[in-house]
Coordinates of C-alpha atoms and ligand atoms in Angstrom, one line a residue:
M177 CA 77.6 182.4 76.1
A178 CA 78.3 178.7 76.8
L179 CA 81.7 177.7 78.1
R180 CA 82.2 174.2 76.7
H181 CA 85.2 171.9 77.2
F182 CA 86.1 168.8 75.2
L183 CA 87.6 166.4 77.7
T184 CA 86.0 163.3 76.4
L185 CA 83.5 162.5 73.6
Q186 CA 80.8 162.5 76.2
D187 CA 81.1 166.3 76.2
I188 CA 79.3 166.5 72.9
S189 CA 76.0 165.2 71.5
A190 CA 75.7 162.9 68.4
A191 CA 74.3 165.9 66.5
E192 CA 77.3 168.1 67.5
L193 CA 79.7 165.3 66.5
N194 CA 78.1 165.0 63.1
A195 CA 78.3 168.8 62.6
I196 CA 82.0 168.8 63.6
I197 CA 82.8 166.0 61.2
E198 CA 80.8 167.6 58.3
R199 CA 82.7 170.8 59.0
A200 CA 86.0 169.1 59.1
I201 CA 85.3 167.6 55.7
A202 CA 84.4 171.0 54.3
L203 CA 87.4 172.7 55.9
K204 CA 89.6 170.1 54.3
K205 CA 88.2 170.9 50.8
S206 CA 88.6 174.7 51.3
W207 CA 92.2 174.2 52.6
R208 CA 93.1 172.1 49.6
S209 CA 91.7 174.6 47.2
G210 CA 93.8 177.3 48.8
E211 CA 90.9 179.3 50.2
I212 CA 91.8 181.4 53.3
I213 CA 89.3 181.2 56.2
E214 CA 90.3 183.2 59.3
P215 CA 87.5 183.2 61.8
L216 CA 89.9 182.9 64.7
K217 CA 92.0 185.9 63.7
N218 CA 93.9 187.3 66.8
K219 CA 92.8 184.3 68.9
V220 CA 95.4 182.4 70.8
L221 CA 95.6 178.7 71.7
G222 CA 97.7 177.7 74.7
M223 CA 99.1 174.2 74.2
I224 CA 100.4 172.4 77.4
F225 CA 102.4 169.2 76.6
E226 CA 103.5 167.0 79.5
K227 CA 104.1 164.2 77.1
S228 CA 105.8 164.0 73.6
S229 CA 103.8 164.6 70.5
T230 CA 104.3 165.0 66.7
R231 CA 100.8 164.9 65.2
T232 CA 98.9 166.7 68.0
R233 CA 101.3 169.5 68.3
V234 CA 101.7 170.2 64.6
S235 CA 98.0 169.8 63.8
F236 CA 96.9 172.2 66.5
E237 CA 99.6 174.7 65.8
A238 CA 99.1 174.6 62.0
G239 CA 95.3 174.5 62.4
M240 CA 95.3 177.6 64.6
T241 CA 97.6 179.5 62.2
Q242 CA 95.4 178.5 59.2
L243 CA 92.3 179.8 61.0
G244 CA 94.0 183.2 61.5
G245 CA 95.1 182.7 65.1
A246 CA 98.3 181.7 66.9
A247 CA 99.4 178.8 69.2
L248 CA 101.8 178.8 72.1
F249 CA 103.7 175.7 73.0
L250 CA 104.0 175.4 76.8
S251 CA 106.2 172.7 78.3
P252 CA 106.4 172.0 82.0
K253 CA 110.2 172.0 81.6
D254 CA 110.2 175.8 81.1
T255 CA 107.0 177.0 82.7
Q256 CA 106.1 177.2 86.4
L257 CA 103.8 174.2 85.8
G258 CA 106.9 172.0 86.1
R259 CA 108.0 173.7 89.3
G260 CA 104.8 172.9 91.2
E261 CA 102.5 175.9 90.5
P262 CA 99.1 174.5 91.3
I263 CA 96.9 173.5 88.4
E264 CA 94.1 175.7 89.7
D265 CA 96.4 178.8 89.6
S266 CA 97.8 178.0 86.2
A267 CA 94.3 177.5 84.8
R268 CA 93.0 180.8 86.1
V269 CA 96.1 182.7 84.9
L270 CA 96.4 181.2 81.5
S271 CA 92.7 181.5 80.7
R272 CA 92.9 185.2 81.3
M273 CA 95.5 185.5 78.5
V274 CA 94.5 183.0 75.8
D275 CA 91.2 182.0 74.2
M276 CA 91.5 178.3 74.3
I277 CA 93.7 175.7 76.0
M278 CA 94.8 172.3 74.8
I279 CA 96.4 169.9 77.3
R280 CA 98.3 166.6 77.0
T281 CA 99.0 165.1 80.4
F282 CA 98.9 162.0 82.5
E283 CA 96.0 161.6 85.0
H284 CA 92.7 162.5 83.5
E285 CA 91.7 164.1 86.8
K286 CA 94.3 166.8 86.2
I287 CA 92.6 168.1 83.1
E288 CA 89.2 168.0 84.8
R289 CA 90.6 170.1 87.6
F290 CA 92.2 172.5 85.1
A291 CA 88.9 172.8 83.2
R292 CA 87.0 173.6 86.4
Y293 CA 89.2 176.6 87.0
S294 CA 89.5 177.7 83.3
S295 CA 87.4 180.6 81.9
V296 CA 88.1 179.4 78.3
P297 CA 87.4 176.1 76.6
V298 CA 89.8 173.3 77.5
I299 CA 90.6 170.5 75.0
N300 CA 91.9 167.1 75.9
A301 CA 94.9 166.3 73.7
L302 CA 95.5 162.9 75.4
T303 CA 95.4 161.8 79.0
D304 CA 96.1 158.4 80.4
S305 CA 92.4 157.7 80.1
F306 CA 91.1 159.3 76.8
H307 CA 92.2 160.6 73.5
P308 CA 89.0 162.2 72.0
C309 CA 90.7 164.4 69.4
Q310 CA 92.0 161.3 67.7
L311 CA 88.5 159.9 67.5
L312 CA 87.3 163.0 65.6
A313 CA 89.9 162.3 63.0
D314 CA 89.2 158.5 62.9
I315 CA 85.5 159.1 62.5
Q316 CA 86.1 161.7 59.8
T317 CA 88.4 159.2 58.0
Y318 CA 85.8 156.4 58.2
V319 CA 83.1 158.7 56.9
E320 CA 85.3 159.8 54.0
H321 CA 86.2 156.3 53.0
R322 CA 83.1 154.3 53.8
G323 CA 80.3 156.6 54.9
S324 CA 78.4 156.5 58.2
P325 CA 79.9 154.3 60.9
K326 CA 76.3 153.7 62.4
G327 CA 75.6 150.0 62.6
K328 CA 79.1 148.9 61.6
K329 CA 81.3 146.4 63.5
V330 CA 84.6 147.9 64.8
A331 CA 87.3 145.6 66.2
W332 CA 89.7 147.0 68.7
I333 CA 92.7 144.7 69.0
G334 CA 95.1 145.3 71.9
D335 CA 95.4 147.3 75.1
G336 CA 92.4 148.6 76.9
N337 CA 94.0 152.0 77.0
N338 CA 93.1 155.7 76.4
M339 CA 92.4 155.1 72.7
C340 CA 90.3 152.1 73.5
H341 CA 88.2 154.1 76.0
S342 CA 87.6 156.8 73.4
Y343 CA 86.5 154.2 70.9
M344 CA 84.0 153.0 73.6
N345 CA 82.6 156.5 73.8
A346 CA 82.5 156.8 70.0
A347 CA 80.6 153.5 69.8
A348 CA 77.8 154.9 71.9
L349 CA 77.8 158.3 70.2
C350 CA 77.9 156.9 66.6
G351 CA 75.9 153.8 67.2
F352 CA 78.5 151.2 66.1
E353 CA 79.3 147.8 67.6
L354 CA 82.7 147.7 69.2
V355 CA 84.3 144.3 70.0
I356 CA 87.5 144.7 72.1
A357 CA 90.0 141.9 72.0
C358 CA 92.6 142.2 74.7
P359 CA 94.6 139.8 77.0
E360 CA 93.6 139.4 80.6
G361 CA 95.0 142.1 82.8
Y362 CA 94.7 144.7 80.1
D363 CA 90.9 145.3 80.1
P364 CA 89.5 148.7 79.6
D365 CA 87.8 150.5 82.5
A366 CA 85.1 148.4 84.0
A367 CA 82.7 151.3 84.8
L368 CA 83.0 152.5 81.2
M369 CA 82.4 149.0 79.9
Q370 CA 79.2 148.8 82.1
K371 CA 78.1 152.2 80.9
H372 CA 78.4 151.3 77.2
K373 CA 77.5 147.6 77.4
Q374 CA 74.8 148.0 74.8
Y375 CA 77.5 148.8 72.2
V376 CA 80.7 147.2 73.6
T377 CA 81.8 143.6 74.2
L378 CA 85.0 142.2 75.4
V379 CA 86.6 139.0 74.0
R380 CA 90.1 137.4 74.5
N381 CA 90.6 136.1 71.0
P382 CA 91.5 138.7 68.3
Q383 CA 90.0 136.4 65.6
D384 CA 86.6 136.7 67.3
A385 CA 86.8 140.4 67.2
A386 CA 88.1 140.7 63.6
R387 CA 85.6 138.3 62.1
D388 CA 83.2 140.2 59.7
A389 CA 84.4 143.6 61.1
D390 CA 84.1 146.7 59.0
W391 CA 87.0 148.5 60.7
L392 CA 90.0 147.2 62.6
V393 CA 92.0 149.4 64.9
T394 CA 95.0 149.0 67.2
D395 CA 97.5 151.0 69.2
V396 CA 100.9 150.5 70.8
W397 CA 101.1 147.9 73.5
A398 CA 102.9 150.2 75.9
S399 CA 101.7 153.8 76.0
M400 CA 103.6 156.9 77.1
G401 CA 104.4 156.5 80.7
Q402 CA 104.5 152.7 80.5
E403 CA 108.0 152.4 78.8
E404 CA 109.4 150.2 81.6
E405 CA 106.6 147.7 81.0
Q406 CA 107.5 147.3 77.3
K407 CA 109.1 143.9 77.6
A408 CA 106.4 142.4 79.8
R409 CA 103.7 143.8 77.5
E410 CA 105.4 142.3 74.4
A411 CA 105.0 138.9 76.0
S412 CA 101.4 139.5 77.1
F413 CA 100.3 140.8 73.7
A414 CA 102.0 138.1 71.6
G415 CA 99.3 136.9 69.2
Y416 CA 97.5 140.3 69.2
Q417 CA 99.3 141.7 66.1
V418 CA 97.0 143.1 63.4
N419 CA 98.3 141.7 60.1
H420 CA 97.0 140.4 56.8
E421 CA 96.0 137.1 58.4
L422 CA 93.8 138.8 60.9
M423 CA 92.5 141.3 58.4
S424 CA 91.4 138.4 56.1
L425 CA 88.7 137.5 58.6
A426 CA 87.2 141.0 58.3
K427 CA 84.8 142.1 55.6
S428 CA 86.6 142.5 52.2
D429 CA 86.2 146.3 52.3
A430 CA 87.3 146.7 55.9
V431 CA 89.7 149.5 56.8
F432 CA 92.6 149.5 59.2
M433 CA 93.4 152.4 61.5
H434 CA 96.1 153.3 64.0
C435 CA 96.5 156.6 65.7
L436 CA 100.3 156.4 65.2
P437 CA 103.2 156.3 66.1
A438 CA 103.1 152.6 65.1
H439 CA 105.6 149.9 66.2
R440 CA 105.9 147.8 63.1
G441 CA 106.3 144.1 63.9
E442 CA 104.6 144.6 67.3
E443 CA 100.9 145.6 67.3
V444 CA 100.8 145.9 63.5
S445 CA 102.8 144.2 60.7
A446 CA 104.8 146.5 58.4
E447 CA 103.1 145.0 55.4
L448 CA 99.5 145.8 56.6
L449 CA 100.4 149.3 57.7
E450 CA 101.8 150.0 54.2
D451 CA 99.0 148.3 52.4
N452 CA 96.8 151.0 50.9
Q453 CA 94.0 148.5 50.2
Y454 CA 93.2 148.4 53.9
S455 CA 95.4 151.0 55.7
V456 CA 94.0 154.5 55.9
V457 CA 96.5 155.7 58.6
W458 CA 98.0 158.6 56.6
D459 CA 94.5 160.1 55.9
E460 CA 93.7 159.5 59.5
A461 CA 96.8 161.4 60.6
E462 CA 96.1 164.3 58.2
N463 CA 92.5 164.5 59.5
R464 CA 93.7 165.5 62.9
L465 CA 94.3 168.9 61.3
H466 CA 90.9 169.3 59.8
A467 CA 88.9 167.7 62.7
Q468 CA 90.6 169.9 65.3
K469 CA 90.0 173.0 63.3
A470 CA 86.3 172.1 63.2
L471 CA 86.4 171.4 67.0
M472 CA 88.1 174.8 67.8
L473 CA 85.5 176.6 65.7
F474 CA 82.7 174.7 67.4
L475 CA 84.0 175.6 70.9
A476 CA 84.7 179.3 69.9
E477 CA 81.2 179.6 68.5
E478 CA 79.6 178.1 71.6
L479 CA 81.5 180.6 73.7
A480 CA 80.3 183.5 71.6
N481 CA 76.6 182.4 71.5
Ligands
CP717 N1 98.3 160.1 67.4 C1 98.9 161.1 68.2 O1 98.2 161.7 69.1 O2 100.1 161.4 67.8 P1 101.2 162.3 68.6 O3 101.6 161.5 69.9 O4 102.4 162.4 67.6 O5 100.6 163.6 68.9
NVA718 N1 98.1 155.1 73.6 C1 99.1 155.9 73.1 C2 98.6 156.9 72.1 C3 99.6 157.8 71.5 C4 99.0 158.8 70.6 C5 99.8 156.6 74.3 O1 99.1 157.1 75.2 O2 101.0 156.7 74.3

């Protein structure tokens, strides 16, 4: 029996990542053909959301139902979590009742603490520092559209945020080159930069990142919890919009990704987001469902072995 958590991509090996992606692709095929696969029958996923969500909530809940199990939505507003019950106590209690727990929260340290006290697998559904589930979907999407990301050039344009950090981990795990273009003051974590310096470089100019890239990706300029910085960030990130002009510097078969929700006219132009020649954002969003089903099966099997 191996209790495994998925708090960042660093919790899985390259071989495990490949197996999860292959399985996600296979699960997508079976699901589309109407085949019913219920290996998680009677299993329950607890879903703690301290921030808003559309994709993450629906993909985990639908995914768990499709695998034969059930999912519980837990909000701090109407659980004791919001009234100050310690994380350590909540983790011990919930993990005696459910089979897996998914958490979306603020400080990454909080999910680490929860995982230390949990007797069932814990999945990071976004913290201020990382969003690894989104990367499973992004990698699946790249593989489906263009094949292996190994050796490719990926350009991250924008904030050095949770998504950017997960791309840094993905670069090391998949063996792609990641060039991050962000304005001064919005750099990704320095220790993570140092750790992945073989794969990741930082530039100030979005054009330098986009040139000859195989894959361009961006995210909102102000993440959840930074709403009051919106105006200041709009000023700092002016010139960092991903649009057709920037895309024209990339390889002719480059793809554009965005974890969504997108702010048209800010980090991405409406025209590029809607241009199916480059933009694969709807497949990327759908793949949250398939990739997380594969992840939950992986964690459940690890626990049973
Ligand atoms: N991309 C993503 O995680 O979306 P939600 O915030 O809607 O879950
Ligand atoms: N960086 C964004 C991602 C949302 C899915 C945020 O944290 O709000």
